[in-house]
CSV table of C-alpha atoms in Angstrom, one decimal:
chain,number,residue,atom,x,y,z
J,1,UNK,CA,120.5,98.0,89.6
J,2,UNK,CA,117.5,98.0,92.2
J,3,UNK,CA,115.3,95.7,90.7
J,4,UNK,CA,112.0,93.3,90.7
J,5,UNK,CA,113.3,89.9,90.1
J,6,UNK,CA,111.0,86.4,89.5
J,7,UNK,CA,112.0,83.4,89.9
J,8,UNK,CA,111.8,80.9,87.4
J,9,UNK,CA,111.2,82.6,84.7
J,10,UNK,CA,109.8,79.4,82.7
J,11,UNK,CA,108.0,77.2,85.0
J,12,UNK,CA,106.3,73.7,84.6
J,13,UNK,CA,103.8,71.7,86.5
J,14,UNK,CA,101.6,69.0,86.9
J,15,UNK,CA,97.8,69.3,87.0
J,16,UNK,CA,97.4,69.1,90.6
J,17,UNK,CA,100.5,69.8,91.8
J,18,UNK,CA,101.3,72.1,94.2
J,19,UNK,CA,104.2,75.2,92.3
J,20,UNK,CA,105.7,77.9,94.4
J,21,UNK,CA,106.9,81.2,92.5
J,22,UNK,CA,109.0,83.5,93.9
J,23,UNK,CA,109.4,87.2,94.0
J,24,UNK,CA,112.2,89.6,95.5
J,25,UNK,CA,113.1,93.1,94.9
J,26,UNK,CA,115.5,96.0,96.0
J,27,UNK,CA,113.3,98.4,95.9
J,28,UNK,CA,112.5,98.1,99.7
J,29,UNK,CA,109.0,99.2,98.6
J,30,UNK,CA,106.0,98.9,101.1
J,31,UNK,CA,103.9,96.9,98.3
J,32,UNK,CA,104.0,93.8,97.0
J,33,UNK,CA,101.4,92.8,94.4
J,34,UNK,CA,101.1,89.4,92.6
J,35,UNK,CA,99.1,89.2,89.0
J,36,UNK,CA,97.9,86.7,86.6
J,37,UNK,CA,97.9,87.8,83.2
J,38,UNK,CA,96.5,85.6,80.6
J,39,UNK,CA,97.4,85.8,76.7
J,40,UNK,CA,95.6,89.0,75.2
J,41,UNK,CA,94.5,90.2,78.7
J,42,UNK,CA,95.1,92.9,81.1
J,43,UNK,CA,97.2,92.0,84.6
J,44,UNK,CA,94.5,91.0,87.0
J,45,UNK,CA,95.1,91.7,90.5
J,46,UNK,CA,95.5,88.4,92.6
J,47,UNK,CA,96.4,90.2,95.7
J,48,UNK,CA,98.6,92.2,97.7
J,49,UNK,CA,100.7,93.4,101.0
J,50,UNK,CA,101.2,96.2,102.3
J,51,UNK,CA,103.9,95.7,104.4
J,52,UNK,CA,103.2,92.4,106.3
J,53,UNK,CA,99.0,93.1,105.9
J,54,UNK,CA,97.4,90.5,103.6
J,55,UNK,CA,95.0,91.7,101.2
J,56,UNK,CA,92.9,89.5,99.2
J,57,UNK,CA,90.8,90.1,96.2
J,58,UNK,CA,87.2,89.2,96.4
J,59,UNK,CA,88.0,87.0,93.1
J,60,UNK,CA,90.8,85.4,94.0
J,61,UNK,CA,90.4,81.6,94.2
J,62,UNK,CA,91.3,79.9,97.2
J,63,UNK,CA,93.5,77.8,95.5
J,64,UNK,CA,96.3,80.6,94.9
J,65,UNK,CA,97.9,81.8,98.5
J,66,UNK,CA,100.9,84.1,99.1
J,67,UNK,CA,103.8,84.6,101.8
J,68,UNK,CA,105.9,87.4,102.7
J,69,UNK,CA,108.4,86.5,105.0
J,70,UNK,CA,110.1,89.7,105.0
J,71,UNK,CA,110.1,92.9,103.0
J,72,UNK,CA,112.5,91.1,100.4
J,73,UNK,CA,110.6,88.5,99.3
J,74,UNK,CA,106.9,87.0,98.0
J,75,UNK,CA,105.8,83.9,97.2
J,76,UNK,CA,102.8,82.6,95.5
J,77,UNK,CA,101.5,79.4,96.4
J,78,UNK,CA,98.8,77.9,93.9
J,79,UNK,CA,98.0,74.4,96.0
J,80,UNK,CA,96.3,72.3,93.7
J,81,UNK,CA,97.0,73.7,90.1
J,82,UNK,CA,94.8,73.6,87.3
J,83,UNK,CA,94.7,73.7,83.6
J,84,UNK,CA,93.0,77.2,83.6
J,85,UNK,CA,96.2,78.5,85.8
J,86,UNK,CA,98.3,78.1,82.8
J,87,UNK,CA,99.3,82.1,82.4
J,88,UNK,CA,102.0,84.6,83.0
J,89,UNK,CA,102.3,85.7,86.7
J,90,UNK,CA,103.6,88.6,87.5
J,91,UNK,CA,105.0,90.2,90.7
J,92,UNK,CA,105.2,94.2,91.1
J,93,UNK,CA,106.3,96.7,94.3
J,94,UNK,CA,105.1,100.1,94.4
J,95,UNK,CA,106.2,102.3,97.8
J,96,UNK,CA,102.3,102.7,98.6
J,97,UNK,CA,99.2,101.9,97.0
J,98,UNK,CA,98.2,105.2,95.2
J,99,UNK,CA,97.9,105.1,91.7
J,100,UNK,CA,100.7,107.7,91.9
J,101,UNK,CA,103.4,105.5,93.0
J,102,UNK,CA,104.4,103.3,89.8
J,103,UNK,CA,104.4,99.8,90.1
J,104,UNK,CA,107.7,98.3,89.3
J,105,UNK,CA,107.1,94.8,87.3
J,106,UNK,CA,109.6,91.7,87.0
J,107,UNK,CA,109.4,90.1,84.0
J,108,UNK,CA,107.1,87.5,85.6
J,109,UNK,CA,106.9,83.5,85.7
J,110,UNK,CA,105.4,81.6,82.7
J,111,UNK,CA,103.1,78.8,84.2
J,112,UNK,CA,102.6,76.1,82.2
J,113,UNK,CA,100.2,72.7,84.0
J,114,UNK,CA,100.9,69.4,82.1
L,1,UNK,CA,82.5,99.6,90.3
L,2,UNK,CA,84.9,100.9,88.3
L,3,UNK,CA,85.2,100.8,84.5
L,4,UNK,CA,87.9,102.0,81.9
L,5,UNK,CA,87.2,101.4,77.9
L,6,UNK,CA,89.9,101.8,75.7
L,7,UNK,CA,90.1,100.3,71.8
L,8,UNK,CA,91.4,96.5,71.6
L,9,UNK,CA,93.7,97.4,68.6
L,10,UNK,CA,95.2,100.8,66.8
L,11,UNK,CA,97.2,100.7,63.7
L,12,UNK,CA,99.5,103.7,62.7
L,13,UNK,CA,103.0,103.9,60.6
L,14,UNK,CA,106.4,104.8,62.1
L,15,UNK,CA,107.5,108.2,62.5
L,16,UNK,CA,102.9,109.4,62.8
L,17,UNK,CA,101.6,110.2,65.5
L,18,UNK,CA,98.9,108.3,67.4
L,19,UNK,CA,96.3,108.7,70.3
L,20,UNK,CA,95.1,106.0,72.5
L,21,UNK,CA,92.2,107.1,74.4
L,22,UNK,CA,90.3,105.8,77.6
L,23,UNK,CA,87.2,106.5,79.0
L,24,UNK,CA,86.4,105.4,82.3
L,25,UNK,CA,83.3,105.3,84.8
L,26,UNK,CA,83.9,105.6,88.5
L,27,UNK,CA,81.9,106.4,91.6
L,28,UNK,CA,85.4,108.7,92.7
L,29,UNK,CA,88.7,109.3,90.9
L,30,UNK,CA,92.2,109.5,92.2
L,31,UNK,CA,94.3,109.4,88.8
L,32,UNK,CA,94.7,108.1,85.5
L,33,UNK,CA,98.2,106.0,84.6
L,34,UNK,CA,99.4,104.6,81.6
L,35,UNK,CA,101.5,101.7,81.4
L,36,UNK,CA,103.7,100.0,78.5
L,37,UNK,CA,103.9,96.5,77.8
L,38,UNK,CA,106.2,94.6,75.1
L,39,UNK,CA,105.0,91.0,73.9
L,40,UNK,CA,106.3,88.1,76.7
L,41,UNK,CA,107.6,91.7,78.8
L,42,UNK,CA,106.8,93.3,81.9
L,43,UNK,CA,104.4,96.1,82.1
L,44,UNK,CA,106.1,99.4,82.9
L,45,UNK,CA,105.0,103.0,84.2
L,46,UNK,CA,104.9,105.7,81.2
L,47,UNK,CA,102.8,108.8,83.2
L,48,UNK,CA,100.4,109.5,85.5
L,49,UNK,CA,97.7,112.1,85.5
L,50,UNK,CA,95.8,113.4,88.8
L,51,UNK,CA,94.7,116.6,87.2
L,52,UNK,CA,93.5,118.2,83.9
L,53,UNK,CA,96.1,118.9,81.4
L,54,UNK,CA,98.8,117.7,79.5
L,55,UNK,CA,101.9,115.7,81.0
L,56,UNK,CA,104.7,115.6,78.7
L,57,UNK,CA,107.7,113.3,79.0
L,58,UNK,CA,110.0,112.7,75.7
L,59,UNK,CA,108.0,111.1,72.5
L,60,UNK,CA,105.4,110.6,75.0
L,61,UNK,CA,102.2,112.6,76.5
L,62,UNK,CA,99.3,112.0,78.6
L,63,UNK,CA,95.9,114.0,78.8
L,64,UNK,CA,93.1,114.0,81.0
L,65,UNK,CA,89.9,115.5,81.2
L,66,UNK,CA,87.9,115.1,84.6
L,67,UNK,CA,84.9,116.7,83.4
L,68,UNK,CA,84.6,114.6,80.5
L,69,UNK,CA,85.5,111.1,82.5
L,70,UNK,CA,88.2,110.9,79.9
L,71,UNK,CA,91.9,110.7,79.1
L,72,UNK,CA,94.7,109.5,76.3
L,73,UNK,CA,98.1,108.7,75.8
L,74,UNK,CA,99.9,110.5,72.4
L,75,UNK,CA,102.8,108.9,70.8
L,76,UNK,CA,104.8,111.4,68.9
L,77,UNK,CA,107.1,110.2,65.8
L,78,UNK,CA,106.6,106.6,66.2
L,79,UNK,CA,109.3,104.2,66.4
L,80,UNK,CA,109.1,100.4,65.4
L,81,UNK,CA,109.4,99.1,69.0
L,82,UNK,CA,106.9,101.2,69.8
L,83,UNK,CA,104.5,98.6,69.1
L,84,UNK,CA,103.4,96.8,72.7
L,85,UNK,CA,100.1,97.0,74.5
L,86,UNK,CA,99.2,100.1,76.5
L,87,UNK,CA,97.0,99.6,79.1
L,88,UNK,CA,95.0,102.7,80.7
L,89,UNK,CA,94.8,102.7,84.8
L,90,UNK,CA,92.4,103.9,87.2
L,91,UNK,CA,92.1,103.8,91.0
L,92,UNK,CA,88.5,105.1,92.3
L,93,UNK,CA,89.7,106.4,96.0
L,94,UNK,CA,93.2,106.6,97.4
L,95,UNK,CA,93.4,103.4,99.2
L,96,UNK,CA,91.1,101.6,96.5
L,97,UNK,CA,93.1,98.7,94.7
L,98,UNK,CA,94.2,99.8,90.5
L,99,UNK,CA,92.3,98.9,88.1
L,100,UNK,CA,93.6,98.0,84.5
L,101,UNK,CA,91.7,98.5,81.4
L,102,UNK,CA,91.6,95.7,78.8
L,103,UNK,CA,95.0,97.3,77.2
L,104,UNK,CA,95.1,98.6,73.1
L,105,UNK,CA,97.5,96.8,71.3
L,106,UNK,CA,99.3,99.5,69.0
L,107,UNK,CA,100.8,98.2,65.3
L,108,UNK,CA,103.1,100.4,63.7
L,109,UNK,CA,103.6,100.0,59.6
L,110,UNK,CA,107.1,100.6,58.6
């Protein structure tokens, strides 16, 4: 089945360093979104692509990149983890960015720092 | 900016029927979704409402009331694993990135 699929799902770090997570889908949808959702929260918006354009969230710390080497795959990059990064992150596609096209979740990447 | 309220927590008993409303304030509207998400699950699209009216899909249904800034999701003859976190979803201007509200988490009594 076409699917949103996150790589690990369980994921453990050190304080400091660097983790990559990873994010593919079937889809072959234009957007690719990255969230953090901590326990009891909403998703929050990290950032996104539209195709191969980068768009960043005014929020988003500068510690937490992403990659999109093709229309495939994501990766976010958090550099220099810390113990507030601990959360669920989760990846989603949508074929454009209207709130009319749903966004497709994977079951997301559990982040735990040490 | 752009703002949607909804309740943090609704309790109702399996096989009622429950509403889950959401106010929002926005400078411009492009649509009102409604997503589903279990405990330590993904979130996942239940409806999506551009217009005024009613959208109906199964046990579900989604209202919206642009005069009113206003909108809800009805569950009809709850189920046990109906019980997740529904989050309420704006987006101010067609290109403008989603916004989720704070999400109601919904507890159903057997």
């Amino acid at each position: 089945d076409a699917m949103v699929i996150q790589n690990p799902r369980y994921q453990v770090t050190q304080f400091g360093k660097p983790v990559t997570l990873s994010c593919s889908q079937t889809l072959n949808h234009n957007v690719m979104y990255w969230y953090q959702q901590k326990s009891s929260q909403a998703p929050k918006l990290l950032f996104h692509y539209y195709d191969k354009d980068f768009n960043n969230e005014a929020d988003t710390p500068d510690n937490f990149q992403s990659r999109r080497p093709n229309t495939s795959f994501c990766f976010l990059d958090i550099r220099s983890p810390g113990l507030g990064d601990a959360a669920m992150y989760l990846c989603a596609t949508s074929r454009d960015v209207q709130a009319n096209q749903p966004q497709h979740f994977g079951d997301g990447t559990r982040l735990s720092i040490l | 900016g752009q703002s949607l309220e909804q309740p943090s927590e609704v309790t109702a008993v399996e096989g009622a029927i429950v509403q889950i409303n959401c106010t929002y304030q926005t400078s411009g509207f492009y649509g009102l979704s409604w997503y589903q998400q279990h405990d330590g699950g993904a979130p996942t699209f239940l409806s999506y409402n551009a217009l005024d009216g009613l959208e109906e899909t199964g046990r579900f249904s989604s209202f919206l009331s642009r005069s009113d800034s206003y909108g809800y999701l009805l569950l009809q003859e709850l189920q046990m694993k109906d019980s997740a976190s529904y989050f309420c979803v704006g987006q101010e201007n067609r290109d403008d990135k989603i916004i989720f509200g704070k999400g109601t988490r919904l507890h159903i009594l057997p």
